[in-house]
PDB file of C-alpha atoms in Angstrom:
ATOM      1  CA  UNK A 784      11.501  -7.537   7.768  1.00 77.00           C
ATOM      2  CA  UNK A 785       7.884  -7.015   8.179  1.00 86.00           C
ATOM      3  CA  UNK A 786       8.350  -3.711  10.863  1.00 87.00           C
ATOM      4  CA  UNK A 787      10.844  -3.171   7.382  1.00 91.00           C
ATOM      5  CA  UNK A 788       8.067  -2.983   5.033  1.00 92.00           C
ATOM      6  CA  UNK A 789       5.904  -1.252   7.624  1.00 94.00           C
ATOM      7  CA  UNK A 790       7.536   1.553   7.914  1.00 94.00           C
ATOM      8  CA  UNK A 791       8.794   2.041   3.917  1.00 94.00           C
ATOM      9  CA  UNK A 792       4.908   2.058   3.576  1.00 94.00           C
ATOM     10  CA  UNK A 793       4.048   4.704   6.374  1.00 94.00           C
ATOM     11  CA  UNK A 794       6.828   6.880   4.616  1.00 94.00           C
ATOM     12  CA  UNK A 795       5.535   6.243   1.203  1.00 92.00           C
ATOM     13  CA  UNK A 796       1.854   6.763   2.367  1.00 93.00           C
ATOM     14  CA  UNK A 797       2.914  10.528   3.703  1.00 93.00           C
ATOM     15  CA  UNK A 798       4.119  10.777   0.135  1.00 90.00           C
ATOM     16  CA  UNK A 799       1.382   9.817  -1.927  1.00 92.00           C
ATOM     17  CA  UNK A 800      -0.859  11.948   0.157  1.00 92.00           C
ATOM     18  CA  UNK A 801       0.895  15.203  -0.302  1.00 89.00           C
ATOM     19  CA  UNK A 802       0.968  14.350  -4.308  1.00 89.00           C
ATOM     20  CA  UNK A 803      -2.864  13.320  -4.235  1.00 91.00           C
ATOM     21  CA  UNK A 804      -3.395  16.884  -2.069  1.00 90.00           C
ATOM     22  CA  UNK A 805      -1.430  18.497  -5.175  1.00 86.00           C
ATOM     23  CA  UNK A 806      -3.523  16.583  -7.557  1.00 88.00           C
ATOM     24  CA  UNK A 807      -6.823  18.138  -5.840  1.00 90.00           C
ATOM     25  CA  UNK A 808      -5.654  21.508  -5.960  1.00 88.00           C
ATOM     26  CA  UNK A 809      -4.894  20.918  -9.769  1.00 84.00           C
ATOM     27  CA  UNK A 810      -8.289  19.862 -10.156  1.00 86.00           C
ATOM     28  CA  UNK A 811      -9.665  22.639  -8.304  1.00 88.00           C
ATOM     29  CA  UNK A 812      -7.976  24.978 -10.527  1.00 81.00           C
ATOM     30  CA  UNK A 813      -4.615  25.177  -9.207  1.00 77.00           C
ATOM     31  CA  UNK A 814      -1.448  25.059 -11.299  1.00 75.00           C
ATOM     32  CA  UNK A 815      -0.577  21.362 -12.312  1.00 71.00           C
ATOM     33  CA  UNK A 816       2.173  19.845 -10.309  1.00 68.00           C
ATOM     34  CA  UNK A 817       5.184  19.335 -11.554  1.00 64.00           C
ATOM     35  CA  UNK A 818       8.427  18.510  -9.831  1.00 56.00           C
ATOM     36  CA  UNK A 819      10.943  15.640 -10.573  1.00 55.00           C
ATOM     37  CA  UNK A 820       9.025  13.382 -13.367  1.00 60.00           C
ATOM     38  CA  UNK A 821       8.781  10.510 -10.500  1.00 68.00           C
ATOM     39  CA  UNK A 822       6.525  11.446  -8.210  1.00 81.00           C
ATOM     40  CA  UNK A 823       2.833   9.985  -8.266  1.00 84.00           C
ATOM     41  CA  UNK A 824       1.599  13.111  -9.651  1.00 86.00           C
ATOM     42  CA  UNK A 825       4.253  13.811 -12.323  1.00 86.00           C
ATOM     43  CA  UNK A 826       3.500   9.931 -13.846  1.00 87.00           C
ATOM     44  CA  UNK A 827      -0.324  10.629 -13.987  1.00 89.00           C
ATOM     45  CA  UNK A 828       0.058  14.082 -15.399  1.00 88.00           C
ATOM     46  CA  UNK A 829       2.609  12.418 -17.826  1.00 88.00           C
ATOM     47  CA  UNK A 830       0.566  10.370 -19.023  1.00 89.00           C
ATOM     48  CA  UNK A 831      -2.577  12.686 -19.758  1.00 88.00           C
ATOM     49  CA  UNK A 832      -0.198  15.149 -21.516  1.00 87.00           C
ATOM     50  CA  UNK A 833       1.396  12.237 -23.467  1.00 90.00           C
ATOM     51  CA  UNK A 834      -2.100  11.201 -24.496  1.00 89.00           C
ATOM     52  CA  UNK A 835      -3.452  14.862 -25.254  1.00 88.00           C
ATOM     53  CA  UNK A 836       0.109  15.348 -27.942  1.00 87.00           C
ATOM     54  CA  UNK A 837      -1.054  12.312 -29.335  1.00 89.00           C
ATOM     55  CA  UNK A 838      -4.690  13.653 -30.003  1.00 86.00           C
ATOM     56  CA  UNK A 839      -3.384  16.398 -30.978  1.00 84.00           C
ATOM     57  CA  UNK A 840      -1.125  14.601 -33.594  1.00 85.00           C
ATOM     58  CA  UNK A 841      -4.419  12.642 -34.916  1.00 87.00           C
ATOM     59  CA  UNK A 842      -6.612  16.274 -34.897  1.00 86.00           C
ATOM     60  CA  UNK A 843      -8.729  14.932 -32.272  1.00 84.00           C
ATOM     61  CA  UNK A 844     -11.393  16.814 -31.362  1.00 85.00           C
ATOM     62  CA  UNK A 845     -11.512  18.088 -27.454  1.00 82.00           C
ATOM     63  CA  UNK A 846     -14.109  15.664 -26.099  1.00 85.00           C
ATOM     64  CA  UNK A 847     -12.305  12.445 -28.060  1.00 88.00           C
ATOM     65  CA  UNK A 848      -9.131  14.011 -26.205  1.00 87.00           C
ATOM     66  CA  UNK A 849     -10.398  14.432 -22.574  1.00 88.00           C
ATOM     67  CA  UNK A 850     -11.613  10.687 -22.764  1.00 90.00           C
ATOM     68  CA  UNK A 851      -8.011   9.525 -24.267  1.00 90.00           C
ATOM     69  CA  UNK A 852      -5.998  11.730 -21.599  1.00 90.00           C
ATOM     70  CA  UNK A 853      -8.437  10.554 -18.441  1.00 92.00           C
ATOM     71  CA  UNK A 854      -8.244   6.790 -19.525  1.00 92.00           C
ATOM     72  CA  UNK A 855      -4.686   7.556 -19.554  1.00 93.00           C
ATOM     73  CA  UNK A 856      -3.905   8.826 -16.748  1.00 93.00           C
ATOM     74  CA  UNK A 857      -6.708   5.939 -14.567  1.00 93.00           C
ATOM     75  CA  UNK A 858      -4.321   3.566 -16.507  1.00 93.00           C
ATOM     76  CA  UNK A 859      -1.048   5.787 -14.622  1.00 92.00           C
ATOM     77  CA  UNK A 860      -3.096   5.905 -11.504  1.00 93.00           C
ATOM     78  CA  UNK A 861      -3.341   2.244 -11.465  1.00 93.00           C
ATOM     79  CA  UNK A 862      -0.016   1.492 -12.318  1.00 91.00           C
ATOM     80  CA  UNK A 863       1.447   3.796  -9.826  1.00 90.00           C
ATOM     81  CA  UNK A 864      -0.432   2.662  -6.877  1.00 92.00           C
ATOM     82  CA  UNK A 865       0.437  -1.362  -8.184  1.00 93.00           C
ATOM     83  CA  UNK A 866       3.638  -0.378  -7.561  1.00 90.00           C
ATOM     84  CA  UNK A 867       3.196   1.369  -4.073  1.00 90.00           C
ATOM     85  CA  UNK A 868       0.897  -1.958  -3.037  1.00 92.00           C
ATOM     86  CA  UNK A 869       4.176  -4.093  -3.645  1.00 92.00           C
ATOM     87  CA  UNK A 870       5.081  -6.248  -0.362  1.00 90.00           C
ATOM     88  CA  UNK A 871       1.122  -5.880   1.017  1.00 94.00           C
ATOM     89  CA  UNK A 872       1.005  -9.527   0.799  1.00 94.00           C
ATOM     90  CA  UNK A 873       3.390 -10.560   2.157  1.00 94.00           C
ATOM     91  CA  UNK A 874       1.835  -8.503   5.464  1.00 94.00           C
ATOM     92  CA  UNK A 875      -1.255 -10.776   4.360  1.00 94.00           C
ATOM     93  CA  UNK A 876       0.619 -13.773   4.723  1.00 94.00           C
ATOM     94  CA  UNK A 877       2.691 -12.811   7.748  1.00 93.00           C
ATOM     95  CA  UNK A 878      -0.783 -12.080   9.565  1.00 93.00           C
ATOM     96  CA  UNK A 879      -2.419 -15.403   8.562  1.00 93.00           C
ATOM     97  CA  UNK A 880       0.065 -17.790   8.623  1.00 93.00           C
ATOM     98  CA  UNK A 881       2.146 -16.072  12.391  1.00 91.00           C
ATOM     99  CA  UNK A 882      -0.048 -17.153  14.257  1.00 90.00           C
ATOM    100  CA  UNK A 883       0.046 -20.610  13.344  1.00 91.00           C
ATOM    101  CA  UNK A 884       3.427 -21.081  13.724  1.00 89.00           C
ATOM    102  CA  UNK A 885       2.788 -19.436  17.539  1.00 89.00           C
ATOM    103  CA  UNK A 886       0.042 -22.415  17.948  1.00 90.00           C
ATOM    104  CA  UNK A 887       2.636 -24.935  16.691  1.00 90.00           C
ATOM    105  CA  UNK A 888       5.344 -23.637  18.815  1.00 88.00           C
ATOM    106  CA  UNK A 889       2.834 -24.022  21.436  1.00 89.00           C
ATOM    107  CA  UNK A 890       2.314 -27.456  20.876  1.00 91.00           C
ATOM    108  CA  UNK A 891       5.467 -28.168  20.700  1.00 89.00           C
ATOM    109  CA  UNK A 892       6.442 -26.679  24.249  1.00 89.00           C
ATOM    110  CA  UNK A 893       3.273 -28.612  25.832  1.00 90.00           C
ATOM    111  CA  UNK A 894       4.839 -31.844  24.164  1.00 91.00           C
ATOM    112  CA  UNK A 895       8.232 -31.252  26.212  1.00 88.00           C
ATOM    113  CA  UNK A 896       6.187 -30.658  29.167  1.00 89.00           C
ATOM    114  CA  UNK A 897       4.750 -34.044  29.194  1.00 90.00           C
ATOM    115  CA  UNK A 898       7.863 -35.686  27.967  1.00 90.00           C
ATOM    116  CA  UNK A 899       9.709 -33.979  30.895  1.00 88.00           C
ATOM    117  CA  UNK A 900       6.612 -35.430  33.030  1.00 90.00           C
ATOM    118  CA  UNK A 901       7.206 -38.455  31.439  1.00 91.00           C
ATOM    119  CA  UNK A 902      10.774 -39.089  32.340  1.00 91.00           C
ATOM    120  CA  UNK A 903      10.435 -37.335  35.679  1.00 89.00           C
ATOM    121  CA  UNK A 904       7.175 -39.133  36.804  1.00 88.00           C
ATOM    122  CA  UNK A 905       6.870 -36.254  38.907  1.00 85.00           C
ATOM    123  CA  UNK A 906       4.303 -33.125  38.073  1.00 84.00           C
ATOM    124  CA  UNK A 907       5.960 -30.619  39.747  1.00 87.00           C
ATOM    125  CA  UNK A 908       6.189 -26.958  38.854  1.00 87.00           C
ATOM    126  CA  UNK A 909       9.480 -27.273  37.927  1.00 88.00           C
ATOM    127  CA  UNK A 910       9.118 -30.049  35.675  1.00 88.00           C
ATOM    128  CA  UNK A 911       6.132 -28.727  34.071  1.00 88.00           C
ATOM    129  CA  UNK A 912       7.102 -24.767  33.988  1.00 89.00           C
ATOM    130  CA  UNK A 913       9.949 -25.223  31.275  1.00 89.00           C
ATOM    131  CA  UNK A 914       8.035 -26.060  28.404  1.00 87.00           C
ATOM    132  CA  UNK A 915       4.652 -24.283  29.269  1.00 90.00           C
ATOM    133  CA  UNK A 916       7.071 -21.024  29.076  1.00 91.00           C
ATOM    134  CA  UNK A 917       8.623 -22.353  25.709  1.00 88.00           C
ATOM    135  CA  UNK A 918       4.714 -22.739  24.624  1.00 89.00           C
ATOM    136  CA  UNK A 919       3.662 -19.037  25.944  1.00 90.00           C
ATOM    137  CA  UNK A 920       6.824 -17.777  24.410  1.00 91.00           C
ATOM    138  CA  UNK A 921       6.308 -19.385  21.173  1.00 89.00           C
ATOM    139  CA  UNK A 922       2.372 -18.001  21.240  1.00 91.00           C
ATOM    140  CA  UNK A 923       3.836 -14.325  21.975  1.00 92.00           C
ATOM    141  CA  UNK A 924       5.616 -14.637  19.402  1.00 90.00           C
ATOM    142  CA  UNK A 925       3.495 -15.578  17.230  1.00 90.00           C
ATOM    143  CA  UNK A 926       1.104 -12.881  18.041  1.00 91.00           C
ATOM    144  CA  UNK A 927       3.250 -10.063  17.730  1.00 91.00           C
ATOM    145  CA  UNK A 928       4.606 -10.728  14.175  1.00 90.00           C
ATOM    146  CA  UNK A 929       0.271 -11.255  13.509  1.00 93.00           C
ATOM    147  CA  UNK A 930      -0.587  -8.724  15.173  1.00 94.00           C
ATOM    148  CA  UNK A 931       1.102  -5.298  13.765  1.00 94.00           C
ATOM    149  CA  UNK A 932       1.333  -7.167  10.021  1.00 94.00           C
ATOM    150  CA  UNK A 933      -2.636  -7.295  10.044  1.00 95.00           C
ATOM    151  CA  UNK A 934      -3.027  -3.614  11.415  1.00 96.00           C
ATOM    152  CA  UNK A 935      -0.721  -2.501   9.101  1.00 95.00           C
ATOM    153  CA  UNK A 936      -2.114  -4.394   5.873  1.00 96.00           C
ATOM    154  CA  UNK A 937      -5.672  -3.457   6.936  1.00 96.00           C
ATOM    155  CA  UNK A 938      -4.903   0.630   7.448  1.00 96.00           C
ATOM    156  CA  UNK A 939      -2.265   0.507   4.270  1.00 95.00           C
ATOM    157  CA  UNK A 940      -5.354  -0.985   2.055  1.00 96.00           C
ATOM    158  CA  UNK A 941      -7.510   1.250   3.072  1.00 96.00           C
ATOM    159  CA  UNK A 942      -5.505   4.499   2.601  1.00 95.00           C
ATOM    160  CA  UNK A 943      -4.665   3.270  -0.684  1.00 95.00           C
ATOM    161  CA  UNK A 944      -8.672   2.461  -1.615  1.00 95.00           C
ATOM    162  CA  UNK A 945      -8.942   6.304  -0.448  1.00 95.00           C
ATOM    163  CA  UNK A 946      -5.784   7.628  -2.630  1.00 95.00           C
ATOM    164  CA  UNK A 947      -7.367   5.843  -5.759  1.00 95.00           C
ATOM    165  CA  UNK A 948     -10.883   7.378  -5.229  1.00 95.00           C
ATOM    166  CA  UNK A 949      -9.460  10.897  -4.158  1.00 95.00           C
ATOM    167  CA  UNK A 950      -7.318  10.637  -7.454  1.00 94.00           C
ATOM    168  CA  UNK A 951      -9.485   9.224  -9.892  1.00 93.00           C
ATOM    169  CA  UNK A 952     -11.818  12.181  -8.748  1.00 94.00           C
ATOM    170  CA  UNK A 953      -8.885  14.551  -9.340  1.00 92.00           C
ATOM    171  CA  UNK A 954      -8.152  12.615 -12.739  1.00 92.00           C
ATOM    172  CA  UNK A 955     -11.945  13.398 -13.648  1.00 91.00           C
ATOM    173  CA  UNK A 956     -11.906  17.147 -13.253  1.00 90.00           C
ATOM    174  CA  UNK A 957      -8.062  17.453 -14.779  1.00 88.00           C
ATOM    175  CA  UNK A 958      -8.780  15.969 -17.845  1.00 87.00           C
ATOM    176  CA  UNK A 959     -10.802  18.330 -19.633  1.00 86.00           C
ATOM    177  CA  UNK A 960      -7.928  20.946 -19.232  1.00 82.00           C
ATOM    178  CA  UNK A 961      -6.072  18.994 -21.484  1.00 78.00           C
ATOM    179  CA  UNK A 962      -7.881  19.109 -24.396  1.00 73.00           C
ATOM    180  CA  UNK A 963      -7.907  22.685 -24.556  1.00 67.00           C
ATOM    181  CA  UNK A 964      -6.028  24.303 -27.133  1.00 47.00           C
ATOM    182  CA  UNK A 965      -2.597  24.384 -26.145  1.00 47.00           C
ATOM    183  CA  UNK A 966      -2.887  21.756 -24.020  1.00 48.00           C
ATOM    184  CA  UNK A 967      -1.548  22.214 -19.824  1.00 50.00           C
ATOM    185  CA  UNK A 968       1.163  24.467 -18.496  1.00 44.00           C
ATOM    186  CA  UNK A 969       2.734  22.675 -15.563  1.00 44.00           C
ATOM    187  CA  UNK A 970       4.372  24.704 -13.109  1.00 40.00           C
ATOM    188  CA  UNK A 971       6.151  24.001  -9.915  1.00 39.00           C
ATOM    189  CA  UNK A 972       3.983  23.255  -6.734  1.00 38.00           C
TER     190      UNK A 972
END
């Protein structure tokens, strides 16, 4: 389950970074994206010209409509990347808490070590050597659910921290074009 969610993110990551790249172009004067109406980009730009038809319903003036679309669409940005952040913590909680089970799997394998001693009253190797290789098994695995889930959680946070800024920058420089007259033509990127 974990390599699951992993790997949905790593997909989904490739995919919010093409739509922030489309939202920088936007913002560097390149047509607005548009494609499918659920794609990253399409919800933010949604949401601004949602925001600018409203202004425009209330005669707004421009600068009262660039601040309603850009709150708008910082709302959409959060939303959208609450929804790709679903299932980081339970990464978070596979990373802390895998490892503990390894130590108590451990524990548990040195515990039928010295009940085999116990009953053998012998400390040979192959008394011993069952349950020390239960306890190193239990430890390895332990570490490898830890391991990749705390990677993974740590590099997925971070790209996302990046997406927001790179699209809240975007966001910044988009907005004005809404509130001039006529509003945004969207075209196909």
């Amino acid at each position: 389950m974990c390599w699951g969610l992993i790997i949905e993110k790593i997909f989904r990551l490739i995919g919010l970074k093409r739509q922030v790249g489309a939202l920088e172009a936007a913002a560097k004067g390149a047509a607005l994206p548009s494609g499918s109406g659920r794609g990253y980009a399409d919800a933010i730009l949604s949401a601004g010209q949602f925001e600018r038809q409203v202004g425009d319903d209330h005669n707004e003036g421009p600068n009262d409509i660039r601040l309603r679309v850009e709150r708008a669409m910082r709302g959409a940005v959060r939303g959208e990347l609450k929804r790709i952040e679903a299932g980081l913590p339970f990464l978070a909680t596979v990373g802390s808490a895998a490892p503990f089970i390894g130590l108590f799997g451990t524990v548990w394998g040195i515990m039928h070590s010295f009940t085999a001693i116990a009953q053998a009253k012998d400390t040979s190797l192959a008394v011993v050597a069952p349950g020390i290789a239960e306890a190193l098994f239990a430890t390895a695995i332990g570490l490898a659910a830890a391991i990749p889930a705390v990677v993974a959680y740590n590099q997925i946070s971070v790209s996302l921290g990046r997406a927001a800024e790179r699209t809240n920058a975007a966001v910044h420089r988009i907005a004005p074009r809404f509130s001039n007259a006529g509003g945004v033509a969207a075209t196909s990127a």
